Amino acid sequence: MLTVENLHKSYQVGKTTYEVLKGVSLEVADGEFVAVMGPSGSGKTTLLNCISCYIPANEGSIRLGETELARLDEDALAQVRNKKLGFVFQDFLLLDGLTVRQNILLPAIIGESISQQAEERADQLCEVFGIGRIREKYPAEISGGEKQRTAVARALINHPLLILADEPTGNLDSKSSRAVISTFQQAQESLNATIFMVTHDSFAASFCDRVVILRDGVVWQVLSKGAQPRENFQDQLLDAIREMGKE
């Protein structure tokens, strides 16, 4: 589904070059829920921005299915972002003047693909994520968890190949965070969604199939949940973070 190979990204500030990504390689399989963790400055957000092609990489390959994203022009990239990628942001980015249902339909509106099928898809997503009763409410009238579930539904409206989530639980309390992660699990289990999530939160990451830990711009470790209980996987993640701190 997603293949990143030998990705490099640096920034030039005056005469100084800051290398942020130093040859990152990873894969995300179809239907997999993968998180990226790491300390501030490890390159997590830069990696996400390179994958979405909002910033260009200096070197390396990013393939979504059979498509090499770096070779696309801006018009083709816009089509990929609208139809093949779904985005979930920390700050929701819902439009206050639109209802929950209208916000979910927004990518279809932008892509000029509003149809009865899209409207039925929006209603289906509302039911899957338990927000059917609030579909005609506005963002100011719903909770943080409901806003994020709306954002996840919006990310799925165009049947994307991959959802990119940037710190989706960063502004939420523990109850709302659990609700959002449950929404991702529902999307994975009910809709076979493929999810790539950047997070600082070991609790959120412990629900994932695999966790990629970045340090200083390289993949330091990759941990798999397997069949172990979620709590044990979270302990494993915390142990890895502590070990990284010692090194």
mmCIF file of C-alpha atoms in Angstrom:
data_model
loop_
_atom_site.group_PDB
_atom_site.id
_atom_site.type_symbol
_atom_site.label_atom_id
_atom_site.label_comp_id
_atom_site.label_asym_id
_atom_site.label_seq_id
_atom_site.Cartn_x
_atom_site.Cartn_y
_atom_site.Cartn_z
ATOM 1 C CA MET A 1 0.000 0.000 0.000
ATOM 2 C CA LEU A 2 2.532 2.634 1.190
ATOM 3 C CA THR A 3 6.257 2.155 0.617
ATOM 4 C CA VAL A 4 8.850 4.694 1.731
ATOM 5 C CA GLU A 5 12.445 4.006 0.725
ATOM 6 C CA ASN A 6 15.608 5.852 1.771
ATOM 7 C CA LEU A 7 13.825 9.150 2.391
ATOM 8 C CA HIS A 8 16.011 12.178 3.070
ATOM 9 C CA LYS A 9 14.882 15.691 3.924
ATOM 10 C CA SER A 10 16.944 18.663 5.050
ATOM 11 C CA TYR A 11 16.345 22.372 5.564
ATOM 12 C CA GLN A 12 18.702 25.231 4.815
ATOM 13 C CA VAL A 13 18.786 28.088 7.343
ATOM 14 C CA GLY A 14 21.343 30.634 6.273
ATOM 15 C CA LYS A 15 24.545 28.714 5.701
ATOM 16 C CA THR A 16 23.519 25.868 7.992
ATOM 17 C CA THR A 17 21.907 22.646 6.745
ATOM 18 C CA TYR A 18 19.671 20.753 9.162
ATOM 19 C CA GLU A 19 19.123 17.124 8.149
ATOM 20 C CA VAL A 20 15.745 16.010 9.502
ATOM 21 C CA LEU A 21 15.184 12.662 7.742
ATOM 22 C CA LYS A 22 18.292 10.563 7.164
ATOM 23 C CA GLY A 23 17.279 7.609 5.027
ATOM 24 C CA VAL A 24 13.896 6.533 6.430
ATOM 25 C CA SER A 25 12.407 3.341 4.977
ATOM 26 C CA LEU A 26 9.095 1.741 6.000
ATOM 27 C CA GLU A 27 6.015 -0.014 4.642
ATOM 28 C CA VAL A 28 2.327 0.042 5.542
ATOM 29 C CA ALA A 29 0.280 -2.906 4.297
ATOM 30 C CA ASP A 30 -3.297 -2.745 3.044
ATOM 31 C CA GLY A 31 -5.697 -2.617 6.017
ATOM 32 C CA GLU A 32 -2.917 -2.036 8.558
ATOM 33 C CA PHE A 33 -2.956 0.510 11.422
ATOM 34 C CA VAL A 34 0.584 1.850 11.917
ATOM 35 C CA ALA A 35 1.820 4.584 14.250
ATOM 36 C CA VAL A 36 5.001 6.651 14.201
ATOM 37 C CA MET A 37 6.383 7.762 17.558
ATOM 38 C CA GLY A 38 9.501 9.601 18.619
ATOM 39 C CA PRO A 39 10.691 12.628 20.597
ATOM 40 C CA SER A 40 10.268 16.180 19.359
ATOM 41 C CA GLY A 41 12.639 16.800 16.483
ATOM 42 C CA SER A 42 12.830 13.144 15.469
ATOM 43 C CA GLY A 43 11.218 13.858 12.081
ATOM 44 C CA LYS A 44 7.664 12.538 12.591
ATOM 45 C CA THR A 45 5.770 15.509 11.186
ATOM 46 C CA THR A 46 8.303 16.036 8.395
ATOM 47 C CA LEU A 47 7.827 12.396 7.386
ATOM 48 C CA LEU A 48 4.051 12.839 7.286
ATOM 49 C CA ASN A 49 4.366 16.033 5.240
ATOM 50 C CA CYS A 50 6.700 14.315 2.771
ATOM 51 C CA ILE A 51 4.306 11.385 2.346
ATOM 52 C CA SER A 52 1.446 13.776 1.611
ATOM 53 C CA CYS A 53 3.831 15.720 -0.685
ATOM 54 C CA TYR A 54 3.093 19.010 1.037
ATOM 55 C CA ILE A 55 6.857 19.365 1.279
ATOM 56 C CA PRO A 56 9.282 17.768 -1.212
ATOM 57 C CA ALA A 57 11.849 15.214 -0.087
ATOM 58 C CA ASN A 58 15.470 15.721 -1.141
ATOM 59 C CA GLU A 59 15.971 12.062 -1.977
ATOM 60 C CA GLY A 60 14.157 8.748 -1.830
ATOM 61 C CA SER A 61 10.945 7.134 -2.998
ATOM 62 C CA ILE A 62 7.335 7.374 -1.787
ATOM 63 C CA ARG A 63 4.912 4.968 -3.470
ATOM 64 C CA LEU A 64 1.195 4.742 -2.850
ATOM 65 C CA GLY A 65 0.217 1.491 -4.484
ATOM 66 C CA GLU A 66 1.972 1.639 -7.834
ATOM 67 C CA THR A 67 2.094 5.443 -7.946
ATOM 68 C CA GLU A 68 5.388 7.232 -7.309
ATOM 69 C CA LEU A 69 4.128 10.415 -5.666
ATOM 70 C CA ALA A 70 7.262 12.513 -6.186
ATOM 71 C CA ARG A 71 6.871 12.233 -9.964
ATOM 72 C CA LEU A 72 3.400 13.770 -10.049
ATOM 73 C CA ASP A 73 2.726 17.368 -10.993
ATOM 74 C CA GLU A 74 0.633 19.632 -8.762
ATOM 75 C CA ASP A 75 -2.664 18.867 -10.511
ATOM 76 C CA ALA A 76 -2.102 15.106 -10.212
ATOM 77 C CA LEU A 77 -1.040 15.499 -6.571
ATOM 78 C CA ALA A 78 -4.209 17.434 -5.820
ATOM 79 C CA GLN A 79 -6.233 14.552 -7.269
ATOM 80 C CA VAL A 80 -4.296 12.037 -5.139
ATOM 81 C CA ARG A 81 -4.820 14.080 -1.972
ATOM 82 C CA ASN A 82 -8.540 14.399 -2.646
ATOM 83 C CA LYS A 83 -9.309 10.870 -3.811
ATOM 84 C CA LYS A 84 -6.586 8.530 -2.494
ATOM 85 C CA LEU A 85 -5.528 10.152 0.771
ATOM 86 C CA GLY A 86 -7.680 11.025 3.773
ATOM 87 C CA PHE A 87 -6.433 13.497 6.391
ATOM 88 C CA VAL A 88 -7.190 13.750 10.102
ATOM 89 C CA PHE A 89 -5.634 16.703 11.942
ATOM 90 C CA GLN A 90 -5.056 17.499 15.597
ATOM 91 C CA ASP A 91 -7.291 20.585 15.426
ATOM 92 C CA PHE A 92 -10.145 18.879 13.515
ATOM 93 C CA LEU A 93 -10.317 21.657 10.858
ATOM 94 C CA LEU A 94 -14.089 21.404 10.561
ATOM 95 C CA LEU A 95 -15.902 24.338 8.944
ATOM 96 C CA ASP A 96 -18.083 26.089 11.528
ATOM 97 C CA GLY A 97 -20.727 27.106 8.974
ATOM 98 C CA LEU A 98 -21.361 23.533 7.826
ATOM 99 C CA THR A 99 -23.259 20.790 9.626
ATOM 100 C CA VAL A 100 -21.584 17.525 10.626
ATOM 101 C CA ARG A 101 -22.989 15.837 7.530
ATOM 102 C CA GLN A 102 -21.888 18.686 5.247
ATOM 103 C CA ASN A 103 -18.391 18.601 6.736
ATOM 104 C CA ILE A 104 -18.180 14.870 6.040
ATOM 105 C CA LEU A 105 -19.211 15.512 2.422
ATOM 106 C CA LEU A 106 -16.670 18.311 1.955
ATOM 107 C CA PRO A 107 -13.997 16.290 0.041
ATOM 108 C CA ALA A 108 -16.702 15.069 -2.341
ATOM 109 C CA ILE A 109 -17.875 18.673 -2.780
ATOM 110 C CA ILE A 110 -14.319 19.850 -3.502
ATOM 111 C CA GLY A 111 -13.834 16.982 -5.938
ATOM 112 C CA GLU A 112 -17.140 17.862 -7.606
ATOM 113 C CA SER A 113 -18.313 14.306 -7.047
ATOM 114 C CA ILE A 114 -21.455 14.907 -4.985
ATOM 115 C CA SER A 115 -23.926 12.181 -5.866
ATOM 116 C CA GLN A 116 -26.586 10.076 -4.229
ATOM 117 C CA GLN A 117 -23.871 7.492 -3.631
ATOM 118 C CA ALA A 118 -21.724 10.062 -1.786
ATOM 119 C CA GLU A 119 -24.673 11.154 0.337
ATOM 120 C CA GLU A 120 -25.486 7.534 1.185
ATOM 121 C CA ARG A 121 -21.802 7.013 2.058
ATOM 122 C CA ALA A 122 -21.945 10.018 4.427
ATOM 123 C CA ASP A 123 -25.024 8.601 6.153
ATOM 124 C CA GLN A 124 -23.339 5.184 6.414
ATOM 125 C CA LEU A 125 -20.255 6.737 8.005
ATOM 126 C CA CYS A 126 -22.419 8.646 10.473
ATOM 127 C CA GLU A 127 -23.977 5.363 11.580
ATOM 128 C CA VAL A 128 -20.668 3.460 11.695
ATOM 129 C CA PHE A 129 -19.113 6.123 13.928
ATOM 130 C CA GLY A 130 -22.135 6.774 16.122
ATOM 131 C CA ILE A 131 -22.734 10.359 15.041
ATOM 132 C CA GLY A 132 -25.998 9.869 13.183
ATOM 133 C CA ARG A 133 -27.990 11.728 15.854
ATOM 134 C CA ILE A 134 -25.803 14.841 15.499
ATOM 135 C CA ARG A 135 -25.491 14.908 11.702
ATOM 136 C CA GLU A 136 -27.462 18.172 11.401
ATOM 137 C CA LYS A 137 -25.641 19.912 14.259
ATOM 138 C CA TYR A 138 -22.780 22.369 13.800
ATOM 139 C CA PRO A 139 -19.217 21.952 15.159
ATOM 140 C CA ALA A 140 -19.826 24.475 17.968
ATOM 141 C CA GLU A 141 -22.656 22.260 19.251
ATOM 142 C CA ILE A 142 -20.735 18.960 19.588
ATOM 143 C CA SER A 143 -17.942 17.578 21.800
ATOM 144 C CA GLY A 144 -14.264 17.228 20.938
ATOM 145 C CA GLY A 145 -14.604 13.479 20.490
ATOM 146 C CA GLU A 146 -17.596 13.966 18.186
ATOM 147 C CA LYS A 147 -15.626 16.521 16.166
ATOM 148 C CA GLN A 148 -12.765 14.076 15.708
ATOM 149 C CA ARG A 149 -15.115 11.256 14.722
ATOM 150 C CA THR A 150 -16.609 13.638 12.168
ATOM 151 C CA ALA A 151 -13.085 14.360 10.908
ATOM 152 C CA VAL A 152 -12.376 10.629 10.541
ATOM 153 C CA ALA A 153 -15.643 10.146 8.645
ATOM 154 C CA ARG A 154 -14.724 13.067 6.374
ATOM 155 C CA ALA A 155 -11.340 11.439 5.694
ATOM 156 C CA LEU A 156 -13.125 8.284 4.535
ATOM 157 C CA ILE A 157 -15.845 9.802 2.329
ATOM 158 C CA ASN A 158 -13.925 9.306 -0.947
ATOM 159 C CA HIS A 159 -12.815 5.714 -0.185
ATOM 160 C CA PRO A 160 -9.119 6.702 0.195
ATOM 161 C CA LEU A 161 -6.305 4.183 -0.052
ATOM 162 C CA LEU A 162 -4.651 5.646 3.049
ATOM 163 C CA ILE A 163 -5.592 7.838 6.018
ATOM 164 C CA LEU A 164 -2.846 10.121 7.348
ATOM 165 C CA ALA A 165 -3.500 11.189 10.954
ATOM 166 C CA ASP A 166 -1.410 13.908 12.602
ATOM 167 C CA GLU A 167 -1.605 13.753 16.424
ATOM 168 C CA PRO A 168 -5.375 13.042 16.301
ATOM 169 C CA THR A 169 -5.645 12.719 20.114
ATOM 170 C CA GLY A 170 -3.297 15.589 20.937
ATOM 171 C CA ASN A 171 -5.985 18.046 22.103
ATOM 172 C CA LEU A 172 -8.367 15.542 23.702
ATOM 173 C CA ASP A 173 -8.972 14.242 27.212
ATOM 174 C CA SER A 174 -8.526 10.526 27.902
ATOM 175 C CA LYS A 175 -12.201 9.665 27.328
ATOM 176 C CA SER A 176 -12.327 11.477 23.987
ATOM 177 C CA SER A 177 -8.951 9.999 22.981
ATOM 178 C CA ARG A 178 -10.286 6.502 23.563
ATOM 179 C CA ALA A 179 -13.365 7.319 21.488
ATOM 180 C CA VAL A 180 -11.227 8.549 18.596
ATOM 181 C CA ILE A 181 -8.966 5.491 18.645
ATOM 182 C CA SER A 182 -12.104 3.323 18.718
ATOM 183 C CA THR A 183 -13.214 5.190 15.608
ATOM 184 C CA PHE A 184 -9.964 4.299 13.846
ATOM 185 C CA GLN A 185 -10.409 0.680 14.910
ATOM 186 C CA GLN A 186 -13.955 0.703 13.529
ATOM 187 C CA ALA A 187 -12.671 2.161 10.265
ATOM 188 C CA GLN A 188 -10.036 -0.557 10.062
ATOM 189 C CA GLU A 189 -12.337 -3.429 10.976
ATOM 190 C CA SER A 190 -15.565 -2.371 9.231
ATOM 191 C CA LEU A 191 -14.183 -0.507 6.212
ATOM 192 C CA ASN A 192 -10.703 -2.096 5.843
ATOM 193 C CA ALA A 193 -9.138 1.365 6.221
ATOM 194 C CA THR A 194 -5.347 1.691 6.118
ATOM 195 C CA ILE A 195 -4.151 4.205 8.719
ATOM 196 C CA PHE A 196 -0.767 5.877 9.256
ATOM 197 C CA MET A 197 -0.763 7.925 12.472
ATOM 198 C CA VAL A 198 1.829 10.246 13.980
ATOM 199 C CA THR A 199 1.489 10.449 17.757
ATOM 200 C CA HIS A 200 3.300 11.215 21.016
ATOM 201 C CA ASP A 201 0.720 9.150 22.888
ATOM 202 C CA SER A 202 1.778 5.628 23.861
ATOM 203 C CA PHE A 203 -1.833 4.849 24.824
ATOM 204 C CA ALA A 204 -3.073 5.666 21.317
ATOM 205 C CA ALA A 205 -0.133 3.856 19.699
ATOM 206 C CA SER A 206 -0.783 0.711 21.742
ATOM 207 C CA PHE A 207 -3.933 0.026 19.687
ATOM 208 C CA CYS A 208 -1.928 -0.132 16.449
ATOM 209 C CA ASP A 209 -0.680 -3.227 14.648
ATOM 210 C CA ARG A 210 2.866 -1.827 14.494
ATOM 211 C CA VAL A 211 4.716 1.195 15.852
ATOM 212 C CA VAL A 212 7.686 2.764 14.072
ATOM 213 C CA ILE A 213 9.933 4.681 16.488
ATOM 214 C CA LEU A 214 12.001 7.478 14.990
ATOM 215 C CA ARG A 215 15.055 9.022 16.598
ATOM 216 C CA ASP A 216 17.222 11.745 15.073
ATOM 217 C CA GLY A 217 15.729 11.225 11.629
ATOM 218 C CA VAL A 218 16.177 7.449 11.360
ATOM 219 C CA VAL A 219 14.038 4.416 12.153
ATOM 220 C CA TRP A 220 15.345 3.381 15.554
ATOM 221 C CA GLN A 221 13.005 0.458 16.198
ATOM 222 C CA VAL A 222 9.817 -1.155 14.877
ATOM 223 C CA LEU A 223 7.549 -2.920 17.376
ATOM 224 C CA SER A 224 4.659 -5.244 16.507
ATOM 225 C CA LYS A 225 1.666 -5.802 18.762
ATOM 226 C CA GLY A 226 0.925 -9.322 17.613
ATOM 227 C CA ALA A 227 -1.511 -11.230 19.819
ATOM 228 C CA GLN A 228 -0.405 -9.691 23.118
ATOM 229 C CA PRO A 229 -2.856 -7.630 25.206
ATOM 230 C CA ARG A 230 -2.931 -3.909 24.512
ATOM 231 C CA GLU A 231 -1.654 -3.080 28.004
ATOM 232 C CA ASN A 232 1.418 -5.276 27.490
ATOM 233 C CA PHE A 233 2.133 -3.586 24.159
ATOM 234 C CA GLN A 234 1.908 -0.165 25.798
ATOM 235 C CA ASP A 235 4.405 -1.310 28.439
ATOM 236 C CA GLN A 236 6.691 -2.489 25.619
ATOM 237 C CA LEU A 237 6.421 0.921 23.945
ATOM 238 C CA LEU A 238 7.194 2.742 27.189
ATOM 239 C CA ASP A 239 10.191 0.484 27.813
ATOM 240 C CA ALA A 240 11.502 1.278 24.329
ATOM 241 C CA ILE A 241 11.065 5.008 24.896
ATOM 242 C CA ARG A 242 12.915 4.786 28.220
ATOM 243 C CA GLU A 243 15.716 2.786 26.591
ATOM 244 C CA MET A 244 15.993 5.388 23.846
ATOM 245 C CA GLY A 245 16.279 8.094 26.495
ATOM 246 C CA LYS A 246 19.141 6.289 28.199
ATOM 247 C CA GLU A 247 21.045 5.970 24.950
#
